[in-house]
mmCIF file of C-alpha atoms and ligand atoms in Angstrom:
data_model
loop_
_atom_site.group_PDB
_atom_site.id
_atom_site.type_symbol
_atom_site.label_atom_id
_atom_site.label_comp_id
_atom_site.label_asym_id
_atom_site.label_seq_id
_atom_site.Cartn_x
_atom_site.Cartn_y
_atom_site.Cartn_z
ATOM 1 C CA UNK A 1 -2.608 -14.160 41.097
ATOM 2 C CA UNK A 2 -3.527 -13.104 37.551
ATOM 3 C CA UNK A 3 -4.047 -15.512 34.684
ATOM 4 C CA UNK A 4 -2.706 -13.876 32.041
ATOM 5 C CA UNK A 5 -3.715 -15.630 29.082
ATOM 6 C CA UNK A 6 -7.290 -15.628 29.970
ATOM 7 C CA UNK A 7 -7.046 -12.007 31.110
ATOM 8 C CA UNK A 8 -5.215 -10.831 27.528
ATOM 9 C CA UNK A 9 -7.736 -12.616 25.298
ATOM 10 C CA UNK A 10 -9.966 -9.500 24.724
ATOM 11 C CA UNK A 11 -6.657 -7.173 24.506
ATOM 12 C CA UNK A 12 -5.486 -9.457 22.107
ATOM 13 C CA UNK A 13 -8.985 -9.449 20.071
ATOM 14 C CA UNK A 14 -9.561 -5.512 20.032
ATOM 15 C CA UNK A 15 -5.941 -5.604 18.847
ATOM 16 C CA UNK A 16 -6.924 -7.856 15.794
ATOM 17 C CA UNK A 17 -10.050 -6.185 15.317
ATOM 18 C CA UNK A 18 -8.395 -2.523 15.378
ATOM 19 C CA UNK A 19 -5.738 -3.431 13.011
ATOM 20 C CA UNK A 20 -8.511 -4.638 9.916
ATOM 21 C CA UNK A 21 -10.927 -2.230 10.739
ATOM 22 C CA UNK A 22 -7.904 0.554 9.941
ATOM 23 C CA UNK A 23 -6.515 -1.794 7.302
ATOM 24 C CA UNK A 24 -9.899 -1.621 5.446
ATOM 25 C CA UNK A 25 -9.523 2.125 5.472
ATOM 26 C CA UNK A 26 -6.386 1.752 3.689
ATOM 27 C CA UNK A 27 -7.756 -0.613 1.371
ATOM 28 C CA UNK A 28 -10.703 0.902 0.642
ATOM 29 C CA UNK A 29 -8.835 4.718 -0.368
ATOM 30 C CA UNK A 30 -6.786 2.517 -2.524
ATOM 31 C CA UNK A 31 -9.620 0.476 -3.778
ATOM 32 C CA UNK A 32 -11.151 3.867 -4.662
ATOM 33 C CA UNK A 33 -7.857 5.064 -6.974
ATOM 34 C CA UNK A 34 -7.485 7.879 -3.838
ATOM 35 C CA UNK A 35 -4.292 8.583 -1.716
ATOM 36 C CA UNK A 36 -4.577 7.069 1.613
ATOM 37 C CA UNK A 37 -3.599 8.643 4.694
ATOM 38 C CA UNK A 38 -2.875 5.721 6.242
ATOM 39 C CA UNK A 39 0.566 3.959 5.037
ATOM 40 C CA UNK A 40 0.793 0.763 7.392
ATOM 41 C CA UNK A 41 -0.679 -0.269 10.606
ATOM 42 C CA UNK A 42 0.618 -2.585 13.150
ATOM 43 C CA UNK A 43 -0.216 -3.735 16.660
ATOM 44 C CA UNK A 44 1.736 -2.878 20.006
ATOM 45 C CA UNK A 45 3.397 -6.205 21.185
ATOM 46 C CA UNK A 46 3.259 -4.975 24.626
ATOM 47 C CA UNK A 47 2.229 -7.789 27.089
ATOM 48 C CA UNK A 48 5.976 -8.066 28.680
ATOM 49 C CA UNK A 49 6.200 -4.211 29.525
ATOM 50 C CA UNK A 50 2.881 -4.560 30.462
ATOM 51 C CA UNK A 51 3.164 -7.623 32.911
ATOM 52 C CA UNK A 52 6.267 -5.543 34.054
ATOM 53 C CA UNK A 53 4.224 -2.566 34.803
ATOM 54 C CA UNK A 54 1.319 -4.243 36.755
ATOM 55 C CA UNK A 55 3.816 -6.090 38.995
ATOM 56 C CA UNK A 56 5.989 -2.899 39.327
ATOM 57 C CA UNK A 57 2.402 -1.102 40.477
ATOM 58 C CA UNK A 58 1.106 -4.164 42.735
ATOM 59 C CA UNK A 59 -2.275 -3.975 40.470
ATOM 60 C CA UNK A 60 -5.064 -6.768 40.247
ATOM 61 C CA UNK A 61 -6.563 -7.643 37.227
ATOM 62 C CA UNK A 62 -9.554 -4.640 37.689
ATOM 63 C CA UNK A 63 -6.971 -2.169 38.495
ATOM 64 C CA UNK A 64 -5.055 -2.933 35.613
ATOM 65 C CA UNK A 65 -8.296 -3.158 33.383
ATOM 66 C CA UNK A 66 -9.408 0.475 34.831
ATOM 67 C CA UNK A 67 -6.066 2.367 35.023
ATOM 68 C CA UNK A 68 -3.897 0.750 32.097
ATOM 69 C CA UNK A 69 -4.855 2.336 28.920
ATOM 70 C CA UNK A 70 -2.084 0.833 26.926
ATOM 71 C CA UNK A 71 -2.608 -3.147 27.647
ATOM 72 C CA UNK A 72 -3.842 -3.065 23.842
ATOM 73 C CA UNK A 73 -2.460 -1.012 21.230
ATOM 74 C CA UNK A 74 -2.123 -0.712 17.238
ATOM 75 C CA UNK A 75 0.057 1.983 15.398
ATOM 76 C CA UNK A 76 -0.681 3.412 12.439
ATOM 77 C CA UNK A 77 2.115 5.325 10.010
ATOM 78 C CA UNK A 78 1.314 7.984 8.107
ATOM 79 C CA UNK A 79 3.602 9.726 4.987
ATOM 80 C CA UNK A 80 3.091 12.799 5.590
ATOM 81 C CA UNK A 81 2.543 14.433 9.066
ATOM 82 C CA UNK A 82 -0.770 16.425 7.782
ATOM 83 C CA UNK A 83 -2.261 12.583 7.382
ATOM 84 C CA UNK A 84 -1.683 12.235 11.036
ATOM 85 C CA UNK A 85 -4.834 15.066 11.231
ATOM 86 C CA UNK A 86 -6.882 12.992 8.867
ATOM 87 C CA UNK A 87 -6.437 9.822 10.648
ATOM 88 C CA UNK A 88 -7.504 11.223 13.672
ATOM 89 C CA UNK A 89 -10.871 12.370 11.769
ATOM 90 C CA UNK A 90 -11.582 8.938 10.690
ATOM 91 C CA UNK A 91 -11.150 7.771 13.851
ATOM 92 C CA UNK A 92 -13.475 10.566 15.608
ATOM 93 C CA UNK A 93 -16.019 9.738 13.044
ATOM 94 C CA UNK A 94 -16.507 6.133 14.348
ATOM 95 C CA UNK A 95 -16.467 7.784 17.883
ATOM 96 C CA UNK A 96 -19.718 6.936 20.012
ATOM 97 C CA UNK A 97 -20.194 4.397 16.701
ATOM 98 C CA UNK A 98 -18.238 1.392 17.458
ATOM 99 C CA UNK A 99 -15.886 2.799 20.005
ATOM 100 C CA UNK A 100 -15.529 5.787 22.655
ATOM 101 C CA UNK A 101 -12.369 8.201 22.650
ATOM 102 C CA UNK A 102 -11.602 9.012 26.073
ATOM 103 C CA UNK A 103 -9.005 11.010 25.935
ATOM 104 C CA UNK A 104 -5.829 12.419 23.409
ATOM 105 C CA UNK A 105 -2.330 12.920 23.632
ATOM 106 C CA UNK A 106 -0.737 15.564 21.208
ATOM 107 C CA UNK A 107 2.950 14.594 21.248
ATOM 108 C CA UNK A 108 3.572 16.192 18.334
ATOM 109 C CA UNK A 109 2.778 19.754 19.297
ATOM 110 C CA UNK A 110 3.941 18.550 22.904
ATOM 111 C CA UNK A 111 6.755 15.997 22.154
ATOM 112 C CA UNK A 112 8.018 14.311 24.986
ATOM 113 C CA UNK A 113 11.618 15.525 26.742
ATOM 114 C CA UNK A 114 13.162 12.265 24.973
ATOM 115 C CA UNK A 115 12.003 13.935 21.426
ATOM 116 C CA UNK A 116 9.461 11.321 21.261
ATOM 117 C CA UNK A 117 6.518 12.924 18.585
ATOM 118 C CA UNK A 118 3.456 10.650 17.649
ATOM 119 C CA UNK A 119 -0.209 11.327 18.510
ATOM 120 C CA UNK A 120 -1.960 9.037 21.210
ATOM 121 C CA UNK A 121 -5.350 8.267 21.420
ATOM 122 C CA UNK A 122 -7.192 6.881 24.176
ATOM 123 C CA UNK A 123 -10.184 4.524 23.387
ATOM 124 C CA UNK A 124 -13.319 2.367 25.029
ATOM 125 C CA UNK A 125 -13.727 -0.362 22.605
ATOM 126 C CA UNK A 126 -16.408 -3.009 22.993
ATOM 127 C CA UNK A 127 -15.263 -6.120 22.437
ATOM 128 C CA UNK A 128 -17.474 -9.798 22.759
ATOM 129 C CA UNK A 129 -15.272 -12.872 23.683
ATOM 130 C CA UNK A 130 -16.689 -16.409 24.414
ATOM 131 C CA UNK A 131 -17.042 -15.186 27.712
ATOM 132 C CA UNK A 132 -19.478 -12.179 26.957
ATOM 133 C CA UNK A 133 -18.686 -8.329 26.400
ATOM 134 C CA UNK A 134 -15.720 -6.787 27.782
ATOM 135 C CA UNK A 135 -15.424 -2.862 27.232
ATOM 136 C CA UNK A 136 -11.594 -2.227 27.276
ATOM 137 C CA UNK A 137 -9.409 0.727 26.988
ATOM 138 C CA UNK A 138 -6.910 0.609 23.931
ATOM 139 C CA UNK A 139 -4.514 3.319 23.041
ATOM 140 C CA UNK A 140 -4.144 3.800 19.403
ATOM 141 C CA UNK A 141 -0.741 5.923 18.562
ATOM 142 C CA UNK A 142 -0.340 7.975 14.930
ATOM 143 C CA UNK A 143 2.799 8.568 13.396
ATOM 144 C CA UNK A 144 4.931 9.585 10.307
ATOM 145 C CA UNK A 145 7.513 7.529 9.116
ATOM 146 C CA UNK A 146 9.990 9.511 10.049
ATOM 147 C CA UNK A 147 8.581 9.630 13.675
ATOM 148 C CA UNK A 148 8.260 5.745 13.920
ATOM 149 C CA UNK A 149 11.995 4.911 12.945
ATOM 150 C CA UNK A 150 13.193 7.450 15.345
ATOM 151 C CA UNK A 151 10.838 5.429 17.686
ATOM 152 C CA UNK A 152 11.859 2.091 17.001
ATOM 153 C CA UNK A 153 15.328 3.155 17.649
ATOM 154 C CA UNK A 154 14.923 5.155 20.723
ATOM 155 C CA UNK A 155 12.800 1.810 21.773
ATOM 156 C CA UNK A 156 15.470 -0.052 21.574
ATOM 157 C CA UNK A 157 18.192 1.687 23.761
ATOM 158 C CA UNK A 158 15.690 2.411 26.325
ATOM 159 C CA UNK A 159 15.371 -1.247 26.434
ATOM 160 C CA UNK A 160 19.308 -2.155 25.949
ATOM 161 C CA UNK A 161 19.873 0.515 28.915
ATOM 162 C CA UNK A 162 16.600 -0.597 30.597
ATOM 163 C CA UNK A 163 15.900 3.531 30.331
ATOM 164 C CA UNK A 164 19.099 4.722 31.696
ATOM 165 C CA UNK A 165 20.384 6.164 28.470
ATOM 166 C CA UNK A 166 23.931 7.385 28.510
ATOM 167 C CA UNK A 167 23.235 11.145 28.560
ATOM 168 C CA UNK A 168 25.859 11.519 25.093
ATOM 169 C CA UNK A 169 23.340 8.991 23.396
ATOM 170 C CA UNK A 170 20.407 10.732 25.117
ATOM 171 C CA UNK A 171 21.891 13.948 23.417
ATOM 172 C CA UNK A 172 22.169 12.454 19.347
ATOM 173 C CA UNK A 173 18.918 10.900 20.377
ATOM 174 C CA UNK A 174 17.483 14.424 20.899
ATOM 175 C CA UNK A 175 19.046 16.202 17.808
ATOM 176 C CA UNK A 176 18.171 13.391 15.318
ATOM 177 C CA UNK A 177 14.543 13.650 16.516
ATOM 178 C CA UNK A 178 14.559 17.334 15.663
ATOM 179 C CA UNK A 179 16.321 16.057 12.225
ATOM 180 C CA UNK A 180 13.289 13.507 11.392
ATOM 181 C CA UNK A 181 11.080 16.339 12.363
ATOM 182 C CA UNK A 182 13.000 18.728 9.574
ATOM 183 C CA UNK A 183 12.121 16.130 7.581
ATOM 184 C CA UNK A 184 9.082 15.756 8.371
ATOM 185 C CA UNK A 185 8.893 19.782 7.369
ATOM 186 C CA UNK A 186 10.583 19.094 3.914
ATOM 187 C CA UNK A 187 8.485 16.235 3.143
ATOM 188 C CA UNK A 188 5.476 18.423 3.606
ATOM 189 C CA UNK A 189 6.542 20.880 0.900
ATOM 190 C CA UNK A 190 6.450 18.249 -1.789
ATOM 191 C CA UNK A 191 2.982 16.349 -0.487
ATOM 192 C CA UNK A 192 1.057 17.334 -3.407
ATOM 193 C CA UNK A 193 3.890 16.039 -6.079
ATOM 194 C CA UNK A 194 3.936 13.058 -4.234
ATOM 195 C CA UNK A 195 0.461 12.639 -3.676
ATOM 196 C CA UNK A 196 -0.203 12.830 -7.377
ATOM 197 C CA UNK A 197 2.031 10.244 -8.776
ATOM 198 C CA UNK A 198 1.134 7.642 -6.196
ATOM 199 C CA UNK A 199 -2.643 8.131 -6.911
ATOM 200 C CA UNK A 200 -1.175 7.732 -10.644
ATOM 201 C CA UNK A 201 0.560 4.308 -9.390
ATOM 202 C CA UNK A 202 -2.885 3.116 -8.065
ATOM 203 C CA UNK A 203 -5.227 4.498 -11.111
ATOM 204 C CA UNK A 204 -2.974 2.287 -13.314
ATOM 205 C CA UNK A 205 -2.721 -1.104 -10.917
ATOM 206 C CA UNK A 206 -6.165 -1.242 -10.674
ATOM 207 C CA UNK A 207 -6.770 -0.916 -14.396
ATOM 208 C CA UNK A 208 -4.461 -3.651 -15.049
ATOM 209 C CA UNK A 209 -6.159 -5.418 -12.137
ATOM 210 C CA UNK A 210 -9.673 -5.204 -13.663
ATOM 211 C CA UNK A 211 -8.016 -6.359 -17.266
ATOM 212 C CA UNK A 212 -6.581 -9.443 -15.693
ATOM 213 C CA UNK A 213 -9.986 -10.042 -13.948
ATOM 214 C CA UNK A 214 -11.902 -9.585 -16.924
ATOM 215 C CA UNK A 215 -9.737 -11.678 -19.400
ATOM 216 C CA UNK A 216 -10.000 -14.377 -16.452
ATOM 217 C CA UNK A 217 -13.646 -14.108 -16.329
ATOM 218 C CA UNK A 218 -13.951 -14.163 -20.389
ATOM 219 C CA UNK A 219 -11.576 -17.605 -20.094
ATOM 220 C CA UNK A 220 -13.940 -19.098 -17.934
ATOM 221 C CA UNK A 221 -17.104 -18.791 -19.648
ATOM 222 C CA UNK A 222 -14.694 -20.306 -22.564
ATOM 223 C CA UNK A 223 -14.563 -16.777 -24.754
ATOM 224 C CA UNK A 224 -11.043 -18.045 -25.507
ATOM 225 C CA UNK A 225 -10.354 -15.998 -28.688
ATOM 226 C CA UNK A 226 -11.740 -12.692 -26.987
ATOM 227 C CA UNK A 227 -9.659 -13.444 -24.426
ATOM 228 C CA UNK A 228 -6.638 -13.700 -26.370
ATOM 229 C CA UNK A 229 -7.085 -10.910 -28.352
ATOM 230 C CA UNK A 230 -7.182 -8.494 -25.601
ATOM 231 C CA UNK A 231 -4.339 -10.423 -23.931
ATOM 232 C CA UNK A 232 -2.392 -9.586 -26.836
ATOM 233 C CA UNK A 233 -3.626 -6.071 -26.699
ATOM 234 C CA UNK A 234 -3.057 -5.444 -23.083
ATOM 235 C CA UNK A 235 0.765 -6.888 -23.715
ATOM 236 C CA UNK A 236 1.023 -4.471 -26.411
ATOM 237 C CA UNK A 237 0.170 -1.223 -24.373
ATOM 238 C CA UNK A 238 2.465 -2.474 -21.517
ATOM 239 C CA UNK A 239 5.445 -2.766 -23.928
ATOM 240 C CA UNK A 240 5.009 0.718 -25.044
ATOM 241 C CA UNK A 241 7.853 2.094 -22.790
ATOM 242 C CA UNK A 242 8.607 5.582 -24.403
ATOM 243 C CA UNK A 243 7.611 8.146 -21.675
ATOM 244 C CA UNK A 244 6.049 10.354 -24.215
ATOM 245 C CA UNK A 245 3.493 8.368 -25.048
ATOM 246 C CA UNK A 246 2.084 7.385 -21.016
ATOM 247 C CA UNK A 247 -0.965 9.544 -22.230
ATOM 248 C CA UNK A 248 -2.287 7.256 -24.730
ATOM 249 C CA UNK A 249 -0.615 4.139 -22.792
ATOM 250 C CA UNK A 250 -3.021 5.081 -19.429
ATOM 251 C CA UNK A 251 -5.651 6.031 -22.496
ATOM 252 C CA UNK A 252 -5.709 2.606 -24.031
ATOM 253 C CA UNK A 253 -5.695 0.790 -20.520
ATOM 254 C CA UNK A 254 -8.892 2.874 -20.321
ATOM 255 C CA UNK A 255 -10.405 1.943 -23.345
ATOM 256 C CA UNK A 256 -9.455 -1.991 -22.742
ATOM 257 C CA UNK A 257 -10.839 -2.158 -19.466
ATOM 258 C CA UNK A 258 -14.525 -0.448 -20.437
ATOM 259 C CA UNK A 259 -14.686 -2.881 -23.782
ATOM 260 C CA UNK A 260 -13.853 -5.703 -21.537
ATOM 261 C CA UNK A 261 -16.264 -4.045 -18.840
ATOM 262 C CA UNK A 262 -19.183 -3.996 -21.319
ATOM 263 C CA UNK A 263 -18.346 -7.512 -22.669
ATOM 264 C CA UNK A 264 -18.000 -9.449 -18.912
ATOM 265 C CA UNK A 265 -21.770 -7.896 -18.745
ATOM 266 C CA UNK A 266 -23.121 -9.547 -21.850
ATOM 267 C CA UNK A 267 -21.929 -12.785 -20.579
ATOM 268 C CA UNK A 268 -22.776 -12.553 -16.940
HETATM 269 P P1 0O2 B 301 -0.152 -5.034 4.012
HETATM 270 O O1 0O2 B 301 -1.533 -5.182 3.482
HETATM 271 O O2 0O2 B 301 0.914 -5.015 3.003
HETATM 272 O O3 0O2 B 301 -0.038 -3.899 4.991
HETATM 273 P P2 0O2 B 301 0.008 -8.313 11.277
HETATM 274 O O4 0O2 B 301 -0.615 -9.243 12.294
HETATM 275 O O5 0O2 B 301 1.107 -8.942 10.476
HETATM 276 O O6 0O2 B 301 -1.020 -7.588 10.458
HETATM 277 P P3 0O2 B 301 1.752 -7.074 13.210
HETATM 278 O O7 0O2 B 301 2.334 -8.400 13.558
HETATM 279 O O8 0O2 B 301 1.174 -6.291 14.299
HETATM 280 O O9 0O2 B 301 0.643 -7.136 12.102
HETATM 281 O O10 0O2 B 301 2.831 -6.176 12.524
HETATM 282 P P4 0O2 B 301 3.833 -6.509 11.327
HETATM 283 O O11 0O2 B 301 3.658 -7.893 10.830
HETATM 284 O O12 0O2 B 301 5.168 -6.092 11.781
HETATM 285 O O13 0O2 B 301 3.376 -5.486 10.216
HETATM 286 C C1 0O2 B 301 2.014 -5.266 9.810
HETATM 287 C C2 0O2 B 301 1.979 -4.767 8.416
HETATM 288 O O14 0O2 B 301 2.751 -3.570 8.328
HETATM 289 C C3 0O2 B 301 2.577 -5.752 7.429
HETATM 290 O O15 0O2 B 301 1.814 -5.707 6.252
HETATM 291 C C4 0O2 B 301 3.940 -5.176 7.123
HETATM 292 O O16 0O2 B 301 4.360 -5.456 5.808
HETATM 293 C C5 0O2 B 301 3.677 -3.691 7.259
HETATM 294 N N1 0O2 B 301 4.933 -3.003 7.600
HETATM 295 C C6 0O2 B 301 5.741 -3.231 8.664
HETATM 296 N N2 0O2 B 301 6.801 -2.389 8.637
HETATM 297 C C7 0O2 B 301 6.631 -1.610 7.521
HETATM 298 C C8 0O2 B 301 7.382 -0.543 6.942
HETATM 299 O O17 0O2 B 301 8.411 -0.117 7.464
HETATM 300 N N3 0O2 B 301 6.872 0.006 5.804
HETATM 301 C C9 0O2 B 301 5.722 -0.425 5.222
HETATM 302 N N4 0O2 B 301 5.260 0.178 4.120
HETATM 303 N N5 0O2 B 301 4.993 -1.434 5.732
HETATM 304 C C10 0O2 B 301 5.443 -2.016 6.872
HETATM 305 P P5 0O2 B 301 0.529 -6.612 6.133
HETATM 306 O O18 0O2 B 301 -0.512 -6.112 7.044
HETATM 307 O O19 0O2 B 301 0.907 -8.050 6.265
HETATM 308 O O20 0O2 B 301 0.079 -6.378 4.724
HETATM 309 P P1 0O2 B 302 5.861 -0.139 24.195
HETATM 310 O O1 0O2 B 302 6.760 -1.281 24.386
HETATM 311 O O2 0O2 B 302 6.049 0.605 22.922
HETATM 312 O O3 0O2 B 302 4.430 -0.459 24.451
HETATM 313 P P2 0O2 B 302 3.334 5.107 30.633
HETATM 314 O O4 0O2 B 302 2.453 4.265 29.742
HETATM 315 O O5 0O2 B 302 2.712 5.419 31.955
HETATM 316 O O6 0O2 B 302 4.744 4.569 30.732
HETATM 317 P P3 0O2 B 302 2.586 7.637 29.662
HETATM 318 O O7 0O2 B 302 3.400 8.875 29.422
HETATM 319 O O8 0O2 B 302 1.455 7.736 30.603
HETATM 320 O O9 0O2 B 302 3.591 6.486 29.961
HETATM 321 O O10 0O2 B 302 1.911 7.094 28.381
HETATM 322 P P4 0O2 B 302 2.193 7.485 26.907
HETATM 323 O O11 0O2 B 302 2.954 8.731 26.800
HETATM 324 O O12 0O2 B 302 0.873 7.430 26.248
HETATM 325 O O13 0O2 B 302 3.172 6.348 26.403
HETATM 326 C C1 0O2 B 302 2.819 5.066 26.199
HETATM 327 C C2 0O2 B 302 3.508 4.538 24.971
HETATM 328 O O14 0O2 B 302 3.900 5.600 24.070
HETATM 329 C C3 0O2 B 302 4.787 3.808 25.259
HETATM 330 O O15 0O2 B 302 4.483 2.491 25.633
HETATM 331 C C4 0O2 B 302 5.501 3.869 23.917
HETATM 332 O O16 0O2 B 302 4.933 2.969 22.982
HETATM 333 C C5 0O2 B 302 5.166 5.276 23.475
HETATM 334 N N1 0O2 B 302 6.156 6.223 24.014
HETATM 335 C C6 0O2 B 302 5.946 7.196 24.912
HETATM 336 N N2 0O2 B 302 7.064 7.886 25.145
HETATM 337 C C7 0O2 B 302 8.028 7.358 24.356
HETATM 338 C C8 0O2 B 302 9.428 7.659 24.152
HETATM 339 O O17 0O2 B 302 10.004 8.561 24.740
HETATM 340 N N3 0O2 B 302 10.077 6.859 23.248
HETATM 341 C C9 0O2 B 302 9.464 5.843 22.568
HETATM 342 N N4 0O2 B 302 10.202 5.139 21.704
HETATM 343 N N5 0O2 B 302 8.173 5.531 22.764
HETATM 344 C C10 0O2 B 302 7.450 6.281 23.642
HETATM 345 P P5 0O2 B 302 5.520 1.591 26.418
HETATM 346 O O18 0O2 B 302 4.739 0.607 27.181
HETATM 347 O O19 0O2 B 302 6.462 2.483 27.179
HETATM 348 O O20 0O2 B 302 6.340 0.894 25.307
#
């Protein structure tokens, strides 16, 4: 008899933990004004299949702990499929740091006879619990977009059919994999176009970040008419909405931002 609630509490953990330490990745390349390869993570809510599975299989709690690499899980989506490659060098920097890849799955170059394409890897992860330290496997799967809608969907018949899918739907299934690979392919041709403008998009939220941070800061140590004034000049940049003059719009957010830089210094 397995108790599963007390057996899925360090899944459930190296789950949590997975998901920020990949979040802070993302934050952090965005914190730094730099594109980030990763686009969203989320974790595998998987404990039905896998209670499923370890009946199906007749395992005990050590088989399933030794033989189950999939009990936890995160996902992380990528734009572009070339991000998929630099995830997977993040993640083999921290290997042997604070976890152990065991083994990887390339469905991309090897996608699966459904037309399933993501890239699986198979982790040790330490985890400590109230109970002590539990090393247990995770699988952590990569994707594009484009990969993880076709996913989703696919997901979902193979559950409404419980994975007897009507060989006509089995067929579209096939062909509109290879069409979210094509555009996978045509997405890749304009990376560095897109690239650029979102690492525009973040250069300029973080400068009006810092501004709001700074006239906050000024308020507070009661600097109200500095405050003001650069309220009133911030609102005046933002208004300028003629595209021709973005140069000297993302020039003055510059300028604000290091006078209000060098003046939150002289009062901290
Ligand atoms: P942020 O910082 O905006 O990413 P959770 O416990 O909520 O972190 P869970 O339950 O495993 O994770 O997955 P959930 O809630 O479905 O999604 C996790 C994060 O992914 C959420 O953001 C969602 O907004 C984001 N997300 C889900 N689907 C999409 C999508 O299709 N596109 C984009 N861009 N993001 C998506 P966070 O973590 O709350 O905040
Ligand atoms: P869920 O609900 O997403 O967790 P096995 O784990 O033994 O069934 P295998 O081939 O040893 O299969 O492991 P693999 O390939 O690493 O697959 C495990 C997970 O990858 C699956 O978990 C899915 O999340 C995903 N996956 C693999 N193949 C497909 C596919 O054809 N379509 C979709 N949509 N996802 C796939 P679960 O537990 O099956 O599902």
């Amino acid at each position: 008899m397995i108790y599963w609630r007390d057996f899925l509490i360090p899944y459930e953990q190296t789950v949590e933990e997975l998901k920020i330490k990949i979040k802070s990745l993302r934050d952090e390349f965005r914190k730094r004004s730099e594109y980030s390869p990763i686009e969203f993570v989320t974790g595998r809510e998987a404990v039905p299949s896998i209670i499923e599975k370890a009946r199906n299989l007749g395992y005990s709690e050590d088989e399933i702990a030794m033989r189950m690499e999939d009990v936890a899980g995160i996902r992380i989506m990528c734009q572009f499929e070339d991000d998929i490659y630099k995830v997977i060098e993040l993640i083999k920097e921290r290997d042997g740091i604070d976890l152990e890849i065991q083994y990887e799955k390339n469905y991309i170059e090897n996608k699966k006879d459904s037309g399933y394409r993501s890239y699986h890897m198979i982790i040790k992860y330490p985890v400590i619990t109230v109970e002590g330290l539990s090393v247990v496997l995770a699988e952590i799967q990569i994707r594009t977009l484009a990969m993880n809608f076709w996913a989703t969907i696919e997901h979902s018949l193979n559950y409404k059919y419980k994975s007897n899918i009507p060989e006509i739907i089995a067929e579209k299934l096939k062909k509109s994999a290879e069409a979210a690979y094509q555009l996978d392919q045509e997405m890749l041709s304009i990376r560095d176009e897109v690239v650029d403008a979102q690492e525009l998009f973040t250069i300029k939220s973080n400068m009006v970040s810092k501004i709001i941070t700074y006239i906050n800061m000024l308020e507070n140590v009661g600097e109200n008419e500095t405050a003001f004034y650069y309220r009133k000049r911030f609102e005046d940049v933002e208004n300028i909405v003629d595209e021709k003059n973005e140069g000297l719009k993302e020039q003055t957010l510059k300028n604000i931002v290091e006078e209000l830089r060098v003046l939150v210094d002289e009062q901290m």
